[in-house]
Coordinates of C-alpha atoms in Angstrom, one line a residue:
M8 CA 0.1 -0.1 0.0
K9 CA 1.5 3.2 -0.6
T10 CA 1.9 6.0 1.8
C11 CA 1.3 9.8 2.3
N12 CA 4.3 11.5 2.2
S13 CA 4.7 12.3 5.4
S14 CA 4.8 16.5 5.3
N15 CA 1.3 16.0 3.1
R16 CA 0.5 14.1 5.8
R17 CA 0.6 16.4 8.8
Q18 CA -1.0 19.2 7.1
L19 CA -4.4 20.5 7.1
A20 CA -6.4 22.0 4.7
I21 CA -9.8 23.8 6.0
V22 CA -12.3 25.0 3.1
G23 CA -14.2 28.3 4.0
S24 CA -13.2 30.7 6.5
G25 CA -16.5 31.8 8.6
A26 CA -17.1 31.6 11.9
S27 CA -16.7 27.5 11.7
A28 CA -12.8 27.8 10.7
T29 CA -12.7 30.6 13.4
Y30 CA -13.4 28.5 16.4
L31 CA -11.9 25.2 15.4
L32 CA -8.4 27.4 14.5
K33 CA -9.1 28.7 18.0
R34 CA -8.8 25.1 19.3
I35 CA -6.1 24.2 17.8
A36 CA -4.5 27.5 19.0
D37 CA -5.3 26.9 22.2
S38 CA -3.6 23.5 22.3
A39 CA -0.6 24.1 19.8
D40 CA 2.3 22.6 22.1
R41 CA 0.2 19.4 21.7
F42 CA -1.2 19.9 17.6
R43 CA 2.6 20.7 16.6
E44 CA 2.4 16.8 16.5
L45 CA -0.3 16.5 14.4
F46 CA 0.0 19.9 11.7
E47 CA 2.8 21.5 11.3
K48 CA 1.3 23.4 8.2
I49 CA -2.2 24.5 7.8
V50 CA -3.7 26.3 4.4
I51 CA -7.1 27.9 4.6
F52 CA -9.1 28.4 1.2
E53 CA -11.7 31.2 1.0
K54 CA -13.2 32.1 -2.6
G55 CA -13.8 35.5 -1.3
P56 CA -11.6 38.4 -1.3
I57 CA -12.1 38.6 2.5
G58 CA -11.1 36.4 5.6
G59 CA -12.9 35.8 8.8
T60 CA -15.9 36.9 7.8
G61 CA -18.5 34.2 7.2
M62 CA -21.9 35.2 4.4
P63 CA -24.6 36.4 6.8
Y64 CA -21.3 39.3 8.4
S65 CA -19.2 40.4 5.2
P66 CA -19.4 43.4 4.3
L67 CA -20.6 41.5 0.4
T68 CA -22.8 40.2 1.5
T69 CA -25.1 42.9 4.2
D70 CA -25.8 46.1 4.5
L71 CA -24.8 48.5 7.1
Y72 CA -28.4 48.7 8.7
H73 CA -28.8 44.7 9.9
L74 CA -28.3 44.0 13.4
S75 CA -27.2 40.5 14.1
N76 CA -29.2 39.1 16.3
I77 CA -26.0 37.8 18.9
S78 CA -24.5 39.9 21.9
S79 CA -21.0 40.4 23.3
D80 CA -22.0 38.2 26.4
E81 CA -23.5 35.3 24.3
L82 CA -20.8 35.1 21.7
P83 CA -18.3 31.8 22.3
E84 CA -14.9 33.2 23.7
L85 CA -12.3 34.2 21.0
D86 CA -8.1 36.3 21.2
E87 CA -10.8 39.1 23.2
T88 CA -14.3 40.2 23.0
F89 CA -16.4 41.5 20.8
A90 CA -17.4 44.8 23.1
D91 CA -13.5 44.9 23.8
W92 CA -12.6 45.2 20.3
L93 CA -15.6 47.5 19.9
R94 CA -13.9 49.5 22.6
D95 CA -10.4 49.7 20.9
Q96 CA -11.7 51.4 17.8
S97 CA -11.7 54.7 16.9
A98 CA -14.7 57.2 16.4
D99 CA -14.7 56.9 12.7
V100 CA -14.4 53.5 12.8
L101 CA -17.2 53.2 14.8
V102 CA -19.1 54.5 12.2
E103 CA -18.1 53.6 9.3
L104 CA -19.6 50.4 10.8
G105 CA -22.6 51.6 12.1
V106 CA -22.6 51.7 16.7
P107 CA -24.0 53.9 17.8
N108 CA -22.1 57.2 19.3
E109 CA -23.0 55.5 23.0
E110 CA -21.0 53.4 25.4
I111 CA -19.9 50.5 24.3
S112 CA -22.1 47.4 25.9
E113 CA -21.6 44.0 26.6
D114 CA -25.0 43.4 26.3
A115 CA -26.3 45.5 23.2
V116 CA -27.0 44.0 19.4
Y117 CA -24.9 45.5 16.8
S118 CA -24.6 45.9 13.8
R119 CA -23.7 42.6 11.1
I120 CA -21.3 44.6 9.3
A121 CA -19.3 45.4 13.2
L122 CA -19.7 41.6 13.9
G123 CA -18.2 41.1 10.6
S124 CA -15.0 43.6 11.0
Y125 CA -15.0 41.8 14.6
L126 CA -14.7 38.1 13.1
H127 CA -12.1 39.4 10.7
A128 CA -10.1 40.3 13.0
Q129 CA -10.5 38.0 15.7
F130 CA -9.8 35.2 12.3
R131 CA -6.3 37.1 11.6
A132 CA -5.6 36.9 15.3
M133 CA -6.0 33.3 15.5
V134 CA -3.9 32.5 12.3
R135 CA -0.8 34.8 14.0
L136 CA -1.0 33.2 17.0
L137 CA -1.1 29.7 15.5
G138 CA 1.5 30.6 13.0
E139 CA 3.5 32.2 17.0
S140 CA 3.2 28.8 18.5
G141 CA 5.4 27.4 15.2
I142 CA 2.1 25.7 13.3
D143 CA 2.9 27.7 9.4
T144 CA -0.9 28.8 9.0
S145 CA -1.7 30.8 6.1
V146 CA -5.6 32.3 3.8
R147 CA -5.8 31.7 0.4
T148 CA -8.3 34.6 0.3
E149 CA -10.1 34.4 -3.2
C150 CA -9.4 30.5 -3.9
E151 CA -12.0 29.0 -4.3
V152 CA -12.0 24.8 -4.2
V153 CA -14.3 23.4 -6.7
D154 CA -12.9 19.5 -5.9
I155 CA -11.4 16.9 -3.3
V156 CA -10.3 13.4 -4.5
D157 CA -9.7 11.3 -2.2
R158 CA -6.7 8.7 -2.2
P159 CA -7.5 6.4 1.2
D160 CA -4.6 4.6 0.0
D161 CA -2.3 7.2 0.1
A162 CA -3.9 8.6 3.3
E163 CA -4.2 11.8 1.3
A164 CA -6.6 14.1 -0.2
V165 CA -6.2 16.4 -2.9
L166 CA -7.7 19.6 -2.9
V167 CA -8.5 21.6 -6.6
T168 CA -8.9 24.9 -7.1
A169 CA -10.9 27.1 -9.6
G170 CA -7.4 27.5 -10.3
G171 CA -6.3 24.7 -11.4
E172 CA -4.3 24.1 -8.7
R173 CA -4.3 20.8 -7.1
M174 CA -2.5 21.0 -3.8
T175 CA -2.3 17.5 -1.1
F176 CA -3.2 17.3 1.8
G177 CA -3.6 14.4 4.8
R178 CA -6.7 16.0 6.5
V179 CA -9.8 18.6 5.2
A180 CA -12.4 20.0 6.7
I181 CA -14.8 21.2 5.2
A182 CA -16.2 24.9 6.4
T183 CA -17.7 26.0 3.7
G184 CA -21.2 27.6 5.4
H185 CA -23.8 28.6 3.8
Y186 CA -24.6 28.3 -0.5
W187 CA -27.7 28.9 -2.7
L188 CA -27.8 26.7 -5.4
E189 CA -31.1 27.9 -7.3
E190 CA -30.8 30.7 -9.9
D191 CA -31.5 34.0 -9.5
R192 CA -34.3 35.1 -12.4
R193 CA -33.9 38.5 -13.1
E194 CA -35.7 38.7 -16.4
N195 CA -38.8 37.5 -13.9
G196 CA -37.4 39.4 -11.3
Y197 CA -37.4 36.6 -9.1
Y198 CA -34.3 36.4 -6.4
A199 CA -33.0 32.7 -4.8
S200 CA -32.0 34.3 -1.8
P201 CA -31.5 38.1 -0.5
W202 CA -27.3 37.5 -0.5
P203 CA -25.6 40.2 -1.7
I204 CA -28.2 42.0 -1.1
K205 CA -26.6 45.0 -3.2
K206 CA -28.3 43.1 -5.6
L207 CA -32.5 44.1 -4.4
V208 CA -31.2 47.6 -3.4
P209 CA -32.1 50.5 -5.9
E210 CA -29.2 52.7 -7.8
T211 CA -28.8 55.9 -6.2
G212 CA -31.8 58.2 -7.3
E213 CA -33.8 54.9 -8.8
I214 CA -37.0 54.2 -6.5
Y215 CA -39.5 51.2 -6.5
N216 CA -42.8 52.3 -7.0
F217 CA -44.5 49.1 -5.9
P218 CA -44.7 46.6 -3.7
V219 CA -42.1 44.5 -3.5
G220 CA -42.1 40.4 -2.2
T221 CA -41.1 38.0 -0.5
I222 CA -41.5 34.1 1.0
G223 CA -40.9 33.9 4.9
A224 CA -41.4 36.5 7.0
S225 CA -37.3 35.7 9.0
L226 CA -34.7 37.6 10.0
S227 CA -33.1 37.6 6.3
A228 CA -37.0 38.9 5.0
F229 CA -36.1 41.5 8.5
D230 CA -32.9 42.5 6.3
V231 CA -34.5 42.8 2.8
V232 CA -37.5 44.7 4.8
T233 CA -34.7 47.1 5.8
S234 CA -32.5 47.4 3.5
L235 CA -35.7 48.7 1.4
S236 CA -37.4 50.9 3.4
R237 CA -34.4 53.2 4.6
R238 CA -33.9 54.0 0.7
H239 CA -37.5 54.7 0.5
G240 CA -38.1 56.5 3.5
D241 CA -36.5 57.9 7.5
F242 CA -37.4 57.0 10.9
E243 CA -38.3 59.2 12.8
E244 CA -38.7 58.5 17.2
E245 CA -41.7 60.6 18.5
D246 CA -43.6 60.4 21.8
G247 CA -41.0 57.3 22.7
W248 CA -42.1 55.5 18.9
F249 CA -40.8 54.9 16.1
V250 CA -42.4 56.5 12.6
Y251 CA -41.8 56.1 9.0
R252 CA -41.7 59.0 7.1
P253 CA -42.2 57.7 3.3
F254 CA -39.7 59.4 0.7
E255 CA -42.1 61.9 -1.9
G256 CA -42.9 59.6 -5.1
T257 CA -43.1 56.5 -3.4
G258 CA -46.9 55.9 -2.9
D259 CA -46.9 52.6 -3.9
F260 CA -44.2 51.1 -2.6
K261 CA -44.9 48.3 -0.3
L262 CA -43.1 45.4 1.6
I263 CA -45.2 42.3 1.4
L264 CA -43.9 38.8 3.2
H265 CA -45.7 35.6 2.7
A266 CA -45.7 33.0 5.3
G267 CA -47.0 29.7 5.5
N268 CA -48.2 30.7 9.2
G269 CA -48.8 34.0 9.4
L270 CA -46.8 34.6 11.9
L271 CA -43.5 36.8 12.8
P272 CA -40.5 35.3 14.7
H273 CA -40.6 35.9 18.6
L274 CA -37.9 38.6 19.9
Q275 CA -35.2 38.7 21.6
Y276 CA -35.6 38.0 25.2
D277 CA -32.9 38.7 28.8
Q278 CA -31.7 34.5 29.0
E279 CA -29.9 33.2 32.8
E280 CA -27.1 31.7 31.2
P281 CA -26.6 33.2 27.5
F282 CA -24.6 29.8 26.5
R283 CA -26.2 27.0 25.8
E284 CA -24.6 23.2 26.5
I285 CA -25.4 20.2 25.3
Y286 CA -26.0 18.0 29.3
R287 CA -27.4 21.4 30.3
Q288 CA -31.3 19.5 31.8
V289 CA -29.7 16.2 31.5
D290 CA -26.0 14.5 32.0
R291 CA -25.0 12.2 29.8
D292 CA -25.6 9.2 31.6
G293 CA -28.9 9.9 32.4
L294 CA -29.9 10.3 28.6
L295 CA -28.7 7.0 27.0
A296 CA -29.9 5.6 30.4
L297 CA -33.4 6.4 28.0
V298 CA -31.8 4.3 24.9
G299 CA -34.5 1.0 24.9
E300 CA -32.8 -2.3 24.2
D301 CA -33.4 -2.1 20.5
G302 CA -31.4 0.9 20.6
W303 CA -33.4 4.0 20.0
L304 CA -33.7 7.0 22.2
R305 CA -37.2 7.9 20.8
L306 CA -38.2 11.6 20.4
K307 CA -42.1 10.9 23.1
T308 CA -39.7 8.9 25.5
Y309 CA -36.7 12.2 25.7
Y310 CA -40.3 15.2 25.7
N311 CA -41.7 13.0 28.9
E312 CA -38.2 12.3 30.3
V313 CA -36.4 15.1 30.3
C314 CA -38.4 18.3 28.0
R315 CA -41.3 17.8 30.6
P316 CA -40.2 18.2 34.2
A317 CA -37.9 20.8 32.5
L318 CA -40.0 22.9 30.8
A319 CA -42.8 22.6 34.1
K320 CA -39.8 24.2 36.4
A321 CA -39.1 26.6 34.5
F322 CA -42.5 27.9 33.4
D323 CA -43.0 27.9 37.2
K324 CA -40.0 30.2 37.2
D325 CA -42.0 32.5 35.1
G326 CA -45.1 32.5 37.2
M327 CA -47.4 30.1 34.8
A328 CA -48.3 27.8 37.0
D329 CA -51.1 26.6 33.8
M330 CA -48.6 26.0 32.2
S331 CA -46.5 24.1 34.6
A332 CA -50.0 22.4 35.3
C333 CA -49.9 21.0 31.9
L334 CA -46.6 19.7 31.6
R335 CA -47.4 17.6 34.6
D336 CA -50.6 16.1 33.5
P337 CA -49.1 12.6 31.6
D338 CA -51.6 12.5 28.8
Y339 CA -50.2 16.0 27.9
S340 CA -48.1 15.5 24.2
M341 CA -45.3 16.8 22.9
H342 CA -47.8 18.5 20.0
D343 CA -50.3 19.1 22.7
F344 CA -47.8 21.7 24.3
I345 CA -46.7 23.2 20.7
A346 CA -50.2 23.8 19.9
E347 CA -51.0 25.9 23.1
M348 CA -47.2 27.7 22.7
T349 CA -48.2 28.3 19.4
G350 CA -51.7 29.2 19.5
R351 CA -50.6 32.2 22.4
H352 CA -48.7 33.1 19.7
D353 CA -51.0 33.2 17.2
Y354 CA -52.6 36.4 17.0
R355 CA -55.3 37.3 14.5
N356 CA -53.5 40.4 13.4
A357 CA -49.6 39.3 14.3
F358 CA -48.5 42.8 14.4
K359 CA -51.2 43.1 17.0
G360 CA -49.7 40.7 18.8
M361 CA -45.7 41.9 18.1
R362 CA -46.8 44.6 20.2
V363 CA -48.6 42.9 22.6
E364 CA -44.8 40.5 22.8
M365 CA -43.3 43.8 23.2
K366 CA -44.2 44.8 26.3
E367 CA -42.8 41.2 27.6
A368 CA -39.3 42.0 25.9
R369 CA -38.9 44.7 26.8
E370 CA -39.3 43.8 30.3
S371 CA -37.4 41.3 29.7
V372 CA -34.2 43.0 28.5
I373 CA -34.6 46.3 30.3
R374 CA -34.8 44.7 33.6
H375 CA -33.2 42.0 32.9
R376 CA -35.2 39.7 33.6
P377 CA -35.0 36.3 32.2
I378 CA -38.3 34.0 30.1
H379 CA -37.1 30.7 31.7
W380 CA -39.1 28.4 29.7
K381 CA -37.5 29.8 26.2
E382 CA -34.2 29.0 27.5
T383 CA -34.9 26.0 28.9
L384 CA -36.8 24.6 25.5
D385 CA -33.2 26.2 23.2
D386 CA -30.8 23.9 26.0
L387 CA -33.6 20.6 25.4
I388 CA -33.0 20.8 21.4
Y389 CA -29.8 22.0 21.7
T390 CA -28.9 18.6 23.7
L391 CA -31.4 16.6 20.8
N392 CA -29.0 17.9 18.3
Y393 CA -25.6 15.7 19.0
H394 CA -27.9 12.9 19.3
S395 CA -30.4 13.3 16.9
S396 CA -28.4 9.9 15.6
L397 CA -30.5 7.9 18.3
F398 CA -33.9 8.6 17.1
P399 CA -35.7 6.0 14.3
A400 CA -36.9 7.6 11.1
E401 CA -39.8 8.8 12.5
D402 CA -38.6 10.7 14.7
H403 CA -36.4 12.2 12.0
I404 CA -39.5 13.7 10.3
V405 CA -41.5 14.5 13.6
L406 CA -38.6 16.5 13.9
Q407 CA -38.2 17.9 10.5
S408 CA -42.2 18.7 10.4
D409 CA -43.5 19.5 14.0
V410 CA -41.0 20.7 16.2
M411 CA -38.7 22.7 14.1
P412 CA -40.6 25.0 12.3
F413 CA -42.4 25.9 16.0
L414 CA -38.9 26.1 17.6
M415 CA -37.6 28.0 14.3
N416 CA -40.1 30.6 15.2
I417 CA -39.2 31.4 19.3
I418 CA -35.6 30.7 18.9
A419 CA -34.9 32.9 15.6
A420 CA -35.1 36.3 18.7
M421 CA -35.5 39.5 16.4
P422 CA -33.8 42.3 18.3
L423 CA -36.0 44.7 19.5
D424 CA -34.8 47.7 17.6
S425 CA -36.0 45.5 14.2
A426 CA -39.3 45.3 16.0
R427 CA -39.8 48.8 16.3
V428 CA -38.8 48.9 12.6
L429 CA -41.7 46.1 11.1
L430 CA -44.1 47.9 13.2
A431 CA -43.0 51.5 12.1
L432 CA -43.8 50.2 8.4
H433 CA -46.9 48.4 9.6
D434 CA -48.6 52.0 10.8
A435 CA -47.0 53.6 7.8
G436 CA -49.6 51.1 5.2
K437 CA -45.8 49.7 3.9
L438 CA -45.7 46.6 5.7
E439 CA -48.0 43.6 4.9
L440 CA -48.4 39.8 6.3
V441 CA -50.3 37.6 4.1
S442 CA -50.7 33.7 5.3
G443 CA -50.4 30.5 3.2
K444 CA -47.6 28.1 1.2
V445 CA -46.2 30.0 -1.8
T446 CA -45.6 28.6 -5.0
V447 CA -43.3 30.1 -7.2
P448 CA -43.8 28.7 -10.5
D449 CA -40.2 27.1 -13.0
R450 CA -42.6 28.7 -16.1
Q451 CA -43.0 32.4 -15.8
K452 CA -46.1 33.8 -17.8
A453 CA -44.5 36.9 -19.2
D454 CA -41.2 39.4 -18.6
G455 CA -40.6 41.4 -15.3
I456 CA -43.3 39.2 -13.6
T457 CA -42.9 36.5 -11.1
T458 CA -46.3 34.9 -10.3
I459 CA -47.2 33.0 -7.3
E460 CA -49.4 30.6 -6.3
I461 CA -50.7 31.1 -3.1
D462 CA -52.3 28.1 -1.0
N463 CA -53.9 29.1 2.8
D464 CA -55.8 26.1 3.9
G465 CA -57.1 25.7 1.0
E466 CA -57.9 28.9 -0.2
E467 CA -55.9 29.0 -3.4
S468 CA -55.2 32.4 -4.9
C469 CA -52.4 33.7 -7.4
E470 CA -50.1 37.6 -7.2
S471 CA -48.0 38.9 -9.1
Y472 CA -44.6 41.1 -8.2
R473 CA -42.1 43.1 -10.0
I474 CA -39.6 41.6 -7.2
F475 CA -40.2 38.4 -5.5
V476 CA -36.9 37.3 -2.9
N477 CA -37.0 33.9 -1.9
C478 CA -36.7 34.2 2.2
S479 CA -37.4 30.8 3.1
G480 CA -33.7 30.7 3.9
Q481 CA -30.8 28.3 3.3
K482 CA -32.3 24.9 2.4
P483 CA -30.3 21.2 2.7
L484 CA -28.8 20.0 0.2
E485 CA -28.7 16.7 -1.3
A486 CA -26.3 14.0 -1.4
E487 CA -26.0 15.0 -4.9
E488 CA -26.1 18.5 -5.0
F489 CA -22.5 18.1 -2.7
P490 CA -19.9 20.5 -4.1
F491 CA -17.0 18.4 -4.2
P492 CA -18.0 16.0 -7.5
S493 CA -15.1 13.1 -7.0
L494 CA -16.1 12.6 -3.8
V495 CA -19.3 11.8 -4.7
R496 CA -18.2 10.2 -8.2
D497 CA -16.4 7.5 -6.5
G498 CA -18.5 7.1 -2.7
A499 CA -16.9 8.9 -0.5
I500 CA -20.3 10.1 0.8
R501 CA -23.5 9.5 1.1
A502 CA -26.9 10.5 1.6
A503 CA -27.8 11.2 5.6
R504 CA -30.5 8.1 6.8
A505 CA -32.7 7.2 9.6
R506 CA -33.3 3.6 9.6
F507 CA -37.5 2.9 10.8
A508 CA -38.0 1.8 13.2
D509 CA -41.4 0.3 12.6
R510 CA -41.8 -1.0 8.4
G511 CA -45.4 0.0 8.9
E512 CA -45.1 4.0 9.7
I513 CA -44.2 3.8 6.0
A514 CA -47.8 3.5 4.2
L515 CA -48.9 6.5 6.6
L516 CA -46.6 8.8 5.2
E517 CA -47.5 11.4 2.7
E518 CA -46.3 11.2 -1.4
R519 CA -43.9 13.3 -0.7
K520 CA -42.1 11.9 2.7
R521 CA -42.3 8.0 0.9
A522 CA -40.7 9.3 -2.0
R523 CA -37.4 9.9 0.8
T524 CA -37.8 5.9 1.7
F525 CA -35.3 3.6 0.7
E526 CA -33.8 0.0 1.2
E527 CA -30.5 -1.1 2.0
N528 CA -29.2 -4.9 2.8
G529 CA -32.6 -5.6 4.1
E530 CA -33.6 -2.0 6.0
T531 CA -35.9 0.4 4.8
F532 CA -34.6 4.4 6.4
Y533 CA -35.5 7.7 5.4
R534 CA -33.8 10.7 3.5
T535 CA -32.9 12.9 6.4
G536 CA -31.2 16.0 4.0
G537 CA -27.4 16.4 3.2
V538 CA -24.3 13.8 4.1
D539 CA -23.9 10.9 6.5
I540 CA -21.4 12.3 9.1
D541 CA -20.1 10.0 12.5
A542 CA -20.1 11.4 16.3
A543 CA -16.6 13.6 14.7
F544 CA -17.7 14.6 11.8
R545 CA -15.9 12.7 9.8
L546 CA -17.5 11.6 5.8
I547 CA -19.5 8.8 5.6
G548 CA -19.0 6.9 2.2
L549 CA -21.6 4.2 0.2
D550 CA -20.2 1.3 1.8
G551 CA -20.4 2.4 5.6
G552 CA -17.0 3.3 6.4
A553 CA -15.9 6.5 8.5
N554 CA -13.3 9.2 6.1
P555 CA -10.0 9.4 8.0
R556 CA -8.8 12.4 5.9
I557 CA -12.3 14.2 5.7
H558 CA -14.5 16.1 8.0
D559 CA -17.6 18.2 7.0
I560 CA -18.4 21.0 9.0
A561 CA -20.5 22.8 7.1
F562 CA -23.6 22.9 8.5
P563 CA -25.8 23.3 5.0
H564 CA -24.3 19.8 4.6
T565 CA -24.6 18.2 7.7
T566 CA -28.4 18.9 8.8
G567 CA -30.0 15.7 8.3
V568 CA -27.9 14.5 11.1
R569 CA -27.6 17.3 13.7
P570 CA -31.0 19.3 12.9
Y571 CA -30.6 22.6 15.2
S572 CA -26.9 23.2 14.3
Y573 CA -27.3 27.4 13.8
G574 CA -25.3 30.3 15.2
L575 CA -21.9 30.8 16.4
Q576 CA -22.6 29.4 19.6
A577 CA -22.7 26.3 17.3
C578 CA -19.8 27.1 15.5
A579 CA -18.3 26.8 18.1
E580 CA -19.6 24.1 19.8
T581 CA -18.8 21.9 16.5
A582 CA -15.2 23.4 16.5
G583 CA -14.5 22.2 20.3
I584 CA -15.9 18.9 18.9
L585 CA -13.8 17.3 16.1
A586 CA -10.6 19.7 18.0
A587 CA -11.5 17.7 21.0
A588 CA -11.5 14.3 18.6
W589 CA -8.0 14.8 17.2
L590 CA -6.6 15.2 20.6
E591 CA -8.0 12.0 21.5
E592 CA -6.4 11.0 18.7
L593 CA -3.1 12.4 20.3
D594 CA -3.6 10.4 22.9
G595 CA -2.5 6.9 21.6
N596 CA -6.2 6.4 21.4
G597 CA -6.4 6.0 17.5
Q598 CA -9.3 7.8 15.9
P599 CA -12.7 7.7 18.2
D600 CA -14.6 5.5 16.5
G601 CA -18.1 8.2 15.6
G602 CA -19.7 6.7 17.9
L603 CA -22.7 8.3 20.9
E604 CA -21.2 5.7 23.4
E605 CA -17.3 7.0 23.0
M606 CA -18.4 11.0 21.6
T607 CA -20.5 11.5 24.3
R608 CA -17.4 11.5 26.2
I609 CA -15.8 14.0 24.3
Y610 CA -19.0 16.1 24.8
E611 CA -18.7 16.1 28.1
E612 CA -15.1 17.4 27.8
V613 CA -15.7 20.4 25.3

């Protein structure tokens, strides 16, 4: 068998330079004395011109008006805190970053441009620290990796760039972040995503004196709202409230959000513990003890044994005795809980509901009064995220169909300043919310127009827009869409899957879900989305084996296995798990087997 050149074997390639890559560099730098045994060289590849920002925070994609939804005290540790970094900047730089001329606060939310500049600085600091520690670390910007060729016989992988370079590494960490496969159809005014936001912004002196529509009422839809509204009017403070003043000639300008459930996001709230922990509500032994003799951890069991008591205790803290009593009723199901809490947020008029919720949210944030049930729910799903491979296909389907849509509406917390903008626009008659599932036909009737089809509980209608933006969020890719074709061709990846505990359940699935089932080795599986990885984030090939050279920590690739990996805290956690797995190898134990029994010990350490 051929062997890898020793210098290649000790080289690590990181594909992508966003937050996951930065936190991975941080973990390596923290134990540089150890990691020098594993890596003598690290090369980070970034297809854009700026390293470290990641797509959501890059000045090339976002807008000065866009707020981040995380404060300094919620950010995992890097070289310095976000608030301290801001304090070190000059007044002129703060103006450029859209940071208000006031005292910098650890719990304030600032612009995404500011957060991106901070992350860029921390990325550069990590690269410098690694170099000083004796690990040669370099960054290749404007260098897109278009293929990865695995060479198991040589114990190496070859990266191929868009420029035709071929470079050999002993290990690869894929950290490519966001992507959108669907193409814009500008001839119809249809945009497959809001990014980069500048493609939606009118030229200087131009106005959109017509309605603009979006699929979704999420935080990314709000980015479209804030970018376009500020170019068609001004916001003013009046009697302690925000008021929108449209510019002359924008009488027909309006923003219309199409949301299947007719809901707006929940608002920012104060937290007792700003950082999620994998084992906060249940410890490792307690969770693994819930696994049945058949090897499954059932979602119903997790709800009854872990979620129910934790949420009941949280509702007691929040003074919501009625919900606490419900959760202590053994007949009160998970779907009962989802329906109840959705109903409490399902106002006849979502904007009136947001105004009501604003009072509670302001009380929570300004007076530092945590909303314990929301924080606890976030913890519970965070734990579930790292153990979802214990669930059978039936439970993955419930997670995707029922739990995640409910959770994302609650946890994707909108900053209070953003909510003020939404309410001001609605009061000015410039913002509407329309319920119903939207379909955008591939074939459009005319150039310059996108006609959408709306199904609102069986009531069907159509609307046409000169500009229509898909803000429904990042979709998990299918295995055949994986961006490195040689890994697909050579069987080095496979679709993420979950096995059915009861084949009889398959016949009960709707046709769209039944189409995602398949047979393999006498078992029936469900494609959960994305590609398969083990608990150490190693790619799993068609032969079922984990690849010891290639790890994938790009959330859009791995969402079928890690269904609740969102935000910077998850980036840091993922990086910590991968680095800890490498340290296990350095301890002489070989690579971890990737099973949860072994990896959950690493979770405890991280």
